[in-house]
Amino acid sequence: MTTVFDVNKVRDDFPILKQWVNGYPLVYLDNGATSQKPQSVIDAIVNYYTTTNSNVHRGVHTLSQQATDSYEGARAKVRQFINAGDDREIIFTRNTTEGINLVAHSYGRQNVGPGDDIIVSNMEHHSNIVPWQMLCEEKGANLRVVPIDDTGELLMDEYEKMLGPRTKLVSITHVSNALGTILPVAEIVEMAHAHGAPVLFDGAQAVPHMPVDMKELDCEFYVFSGHKLFGPTGIGVLYGKAEYLEAMPPFLGGGEMIKSVTFEKTIYNDLPYKFEGGTPDIAGAIGLGAAIDYVNDLGFDWITSHEEELLRYGTEALSSIEGLKIIGTAAHKSSIISFVMDKAHPHDIGTILDEQGIAVRTGHHCAQPVMQRFRIPATARASMAFYNTKEDIDALVKGIDQVLEVFS
Amino acid sequence: MKLRQSPCAKLDTIPIFDRLISMPQLPDVPLDGLYGDLVMDHYRNPRNHASISDADVEAEEFNPFCGDRATLQLKLDGQGRVSEIGARADGCSIIQAATSMLCDQLHGKSLDEVAEIGERFRHAMKNGAGDDDLELGDLLALQVVRQYPVRIKCALLPLTALEEGIKAYRARPG
Ligand SMILES: Cc1ncc(COP(=O)(O)O)c(C=O)c1O
């Protein structure tokens, strides 16, 4: 049974939401860029630095042991959260970008050669385009781009046609940050596997909004950022199937990732440490663990039903505004509403909303190819989280009225 | 709605603008929020909007963060003075207004004079306009953008295009 939470009680857990900005109560609708942090996450970080701070895996002293336990405890929380089989499959990174670059450098350099294909989609964030472009350039490989339709849906027929013996990796977003589209990840994996190709999902915009299950999904790699999941900046996660990670060379060389070093030969450490060179973001991992605890307490049953209702309400409200067009109208969407107005540029929309304490993102959202696909330079984007309310959307609609007043 | 007041509004009553008090009063320039009349006029009726076919100075500049674009063209007469201007911008109201305002100041000027206006404009956007900046004309209306630091790059994009165009023109042999 779904526990129904009072969203106003939930909001009380987020101190920043009590703020006023430019003389108005903050209406935070930029969760796609980064999310706010509950008090429990802030406390976990403060507690760590106040009582436990020490380096991990290095000392026999008590604090080092406690820090190691907390850091590894966070890894176990991540493993449970995404239902992976083994803690060794959870690599802490800085963010989504680093996770993708790790796979591109380590797996990509080892396995991709001249004439091979890497498949991405037309709605990727730049961080899931540029590392592959760099790799393709270095190796003489091809970056293939699966097109999308006018609603922002992936063209699965085209995708299937692209797959073949030369496909070395499919790297596709789980949820589009610019359009909100939720991609059919199970089918994407199934089709890729039918051609023996491994799959990486960019889960940056998925994990804050829906449960993900590595065992069920069966993808080879999955990456996300802690800061979009109500955790701190500076910590992210790469999930990789153990057999893949075992076979891959390390990414960063240094401390932590070795078993023994002589000038003749270095023996690399076991998973996951092989990929965690240098002192990690210990406090960040602990903060992420606290964020996962917080999300688990709310539960995705409530989170998704609340966010679906916000999306429905927001879509209806914004669609009824004359001269406003929603970009991204896929049947299966996350709580992201990207829009353009025929009378005002997204920057001007953003500034006028900001005057009223309303934070939205304006620009190309680091997804220029998707903007080019829709022949627009930029959009304004309202991206909701579970602490947003219908009142936030009402404020947005009122804010847009002001845009119309200035620009009509 | 309360758009932020212009710095010409009663400064002493608005503590948030303390840092702007050092700005000179420029009573002839109507400053009225970010979207004041002059900005909106240049936005809605951009001057020198038609492109010219055989420009001497030509440049295009992008803002990598938002994809906005300004394209400037100048044609010089026998004395090396600006005789024709083509100015276009794709993007927000500020970049469009700034492009129109900037080009409006360039008629009949030599490239040295154009460069000087450009420097003056950049300096004024960075440090605030002074008493001797009145020759910036309508560009002074963009002083209000200084209250919106993230938008300053919108106002300066056409200038960057102009500077690049002049540099390329001067680097050309002959
Ligand atoms: C879909 C997607 N991928 C990747 C990223 C990059 O995330 P980060 O900047 O945390 O590496 C983002 C964040 O904007 C995103 O939305």
PDB file of C-alpha atoms and ligand atoms in Angstrom, chain A residues 32-34 94-100 123-128 173-178 202-206 223-228 235 336 361 365-366 381, ligand 1:
ATOM      1  CA  GLY A  32      16.864  18.675 -13.524  1.00  0.00           C
ATOM      2  CA  ALA A  33      19.979  20.794 -13.035  1.00  0.00           C
ATOM      3  CA  THR A  34      20.401  19.877  -9.401  1.00  0.00           C
ATOM      4  CA  ARG A  94      32.411  12.445  -9.168  1.00  0.00           C
ATOM      5  CA  ASN A  95      29.286  12.552 -11.321  1.00  0.00           C
ATOM      6  CA  THR A  96      27.561  11.164 -14.403  1.00  0.00           C
ATOM      7  CA  THR A  97      30.087  12.822 -16.679  1.00  0.00           C
ATOM      8  CA  GLU A  98      32.999  11.090 -14.986  1.00  0.00           C
ATOM      9  CA  GLY A  99      31.211   7.731 -15.090  1.00  0.00           C
ATOM     10  CA  ILE A 100      30.706   7.970 -18.851  1.00  0.00           C
ATOM     11  CA  MET A 123      18.457  13.417 -27.147  1.00  0.00           C
ATOM     12  CA  GLU A 124      21.679  12.918 -25.228  1.00  0.00           C
ATOM     13  CA  HIS A 125      23.219  15.333 -22.781  1.00  0.00           C
ATOM     14  CA  HIS A 126      26.598  16.562 -24.075  1.00  0.00           C
ATOM     15  CA  SER A 127      28.262  14.338 -21.488  1.00  0.00           C
ATOM     16  CA  ASN A 128      26.938  11.305 -23.351  1.00  0.00           C
ATOM     17  CA  THR A 173      19.891   8.204 -21.755  1.00  0.00           C
ATOM     18  CA  HIS A 174      17.245   6.642 -19.521  1.00  0.00           C
ATOM     19  CA  VAL A 175      15.307   9.909 -19.215  1.00  0.00           C
ATOM     20  CA  SER A 176      15.918  12.921 -21.466  1.00  0.00           C
ATOM     21  CA  ASN A 177      16.883  16.007 -19.475  1.00  0.00           C
ATOM     22  CA  ALA A 178      15.691  18.367 -22.207  1.00  0.00           C
ATOM     23  CA  ASP A 202      22.766   7.620 -18.482  1.00  0.00           C
ATOM     24  CA  GLY A 203      20.489   7.509 -15.469  1.00  0.00           C
ATOM     25  CA  ALA A 204      21.123  11.083 -14.270  1.00  0.00           C
ATOM     26  CA  GLN A 205      17.480  12.096 -14.743  1.00  0.00           C
ATOM     27  CA  ALA A 206      15.967   8.722 -13.922  1.00  0.00           C
ATOM     28  CA  VAL A 223      25.672   5.960 -14.386  1.00  0.00           C
ATOM     29  CA  PHE A 224      24.174   8.761 -12.307  1.00  0.00           C
ATOM     30  CA  SER A 225      25.009  11.806 -10.173  1.00  0.00           C
ATOM     31  CA  GLY A 226      24.386  12.114  -6.438  1.00  0.00           C
ATOM     32  CA  HIS A 227      23.525  15.789  -6.624  1.00  0.00           C
ATOM     33  CA  LYS A 228      20.410  15.219  -8.717  1.00  0.00           C
ATOM     34  CA  ILE A 235      29.745  12.182  -5.801  1.00  0.00           C
ATOM     35  CA  ILE A 336       9.968  17.818 -16.921  1.00  0.00           C
ATOM     36  CA  ARG A 361      16.494  26.537 -16.371  1.00  0.00           C
ATOM     37  CA  HIS A 365      20.316  22.214 -21.333  1.00  0.00           C
ATOM     38  CA  CYS A 366      23.645  20.848 -22.569  1.00  0.00           C
ATOM     39  CA  ARG A 381      12.417  24.141 -18.559  1.00  0.00           C
TER      40      ARG A 381
HETATM   41  C1  LIG C   1      20.779  13.297 -18.790  1.00  0.00           C
HETATM   42  C2  LIG C   1      21.990  13.900 -18.159  1.00  0.00           C
HETATM   43  N1  LIG C   1      23.176  13.326 -18.342  1.00  0.00           N
HETATM   44  C3  LIG C   1      24.287  13.809 -17.773  1.00  0.00           C
HETATM   45  C4  LIG C   1      24.264  14.935 -16.997  1.00  0.00           C
HETATM   46  C5  LIG C   1      25.556  15.435 -16.423  1.00  0.00           C
HETATM   47  O1  LIG C   1      25.541  15.328 -15.058  1.00  0.00           O
HETATM   48  P1  LIG C   1      26.785  15.836 -14.223  1.00  0.00           P
HETATM   49  O2  LIG C   1      26.994  17.265 -14.608  1.00  0.00           O
HETATM   50  O3  LIG C   1      26.373  15.669 -12.811  1.00  0.00           O
HETATM   51  O4  LIG C   1      27.942  14.997 -14.611  1.00  0.00           O
HETATM   52  C6  LIG C   1      23.054  15.571 -16.771  1.00  0.00           C
HETATM   53  C7  LIG C   1      23.002  16.786 -15.942  1.00  0.00           C
HETATM   54  O5  LIG C   1      22.721  17.857 -16.326  1.00  0.00           O
HETATM   55  C8  LIG C   1      21.894  15.042 -17.368  1.00  0.00           C
HETATM   56  O6  LIG C   1      20.716  15.631 -17.192  1.00  0.00           O
END
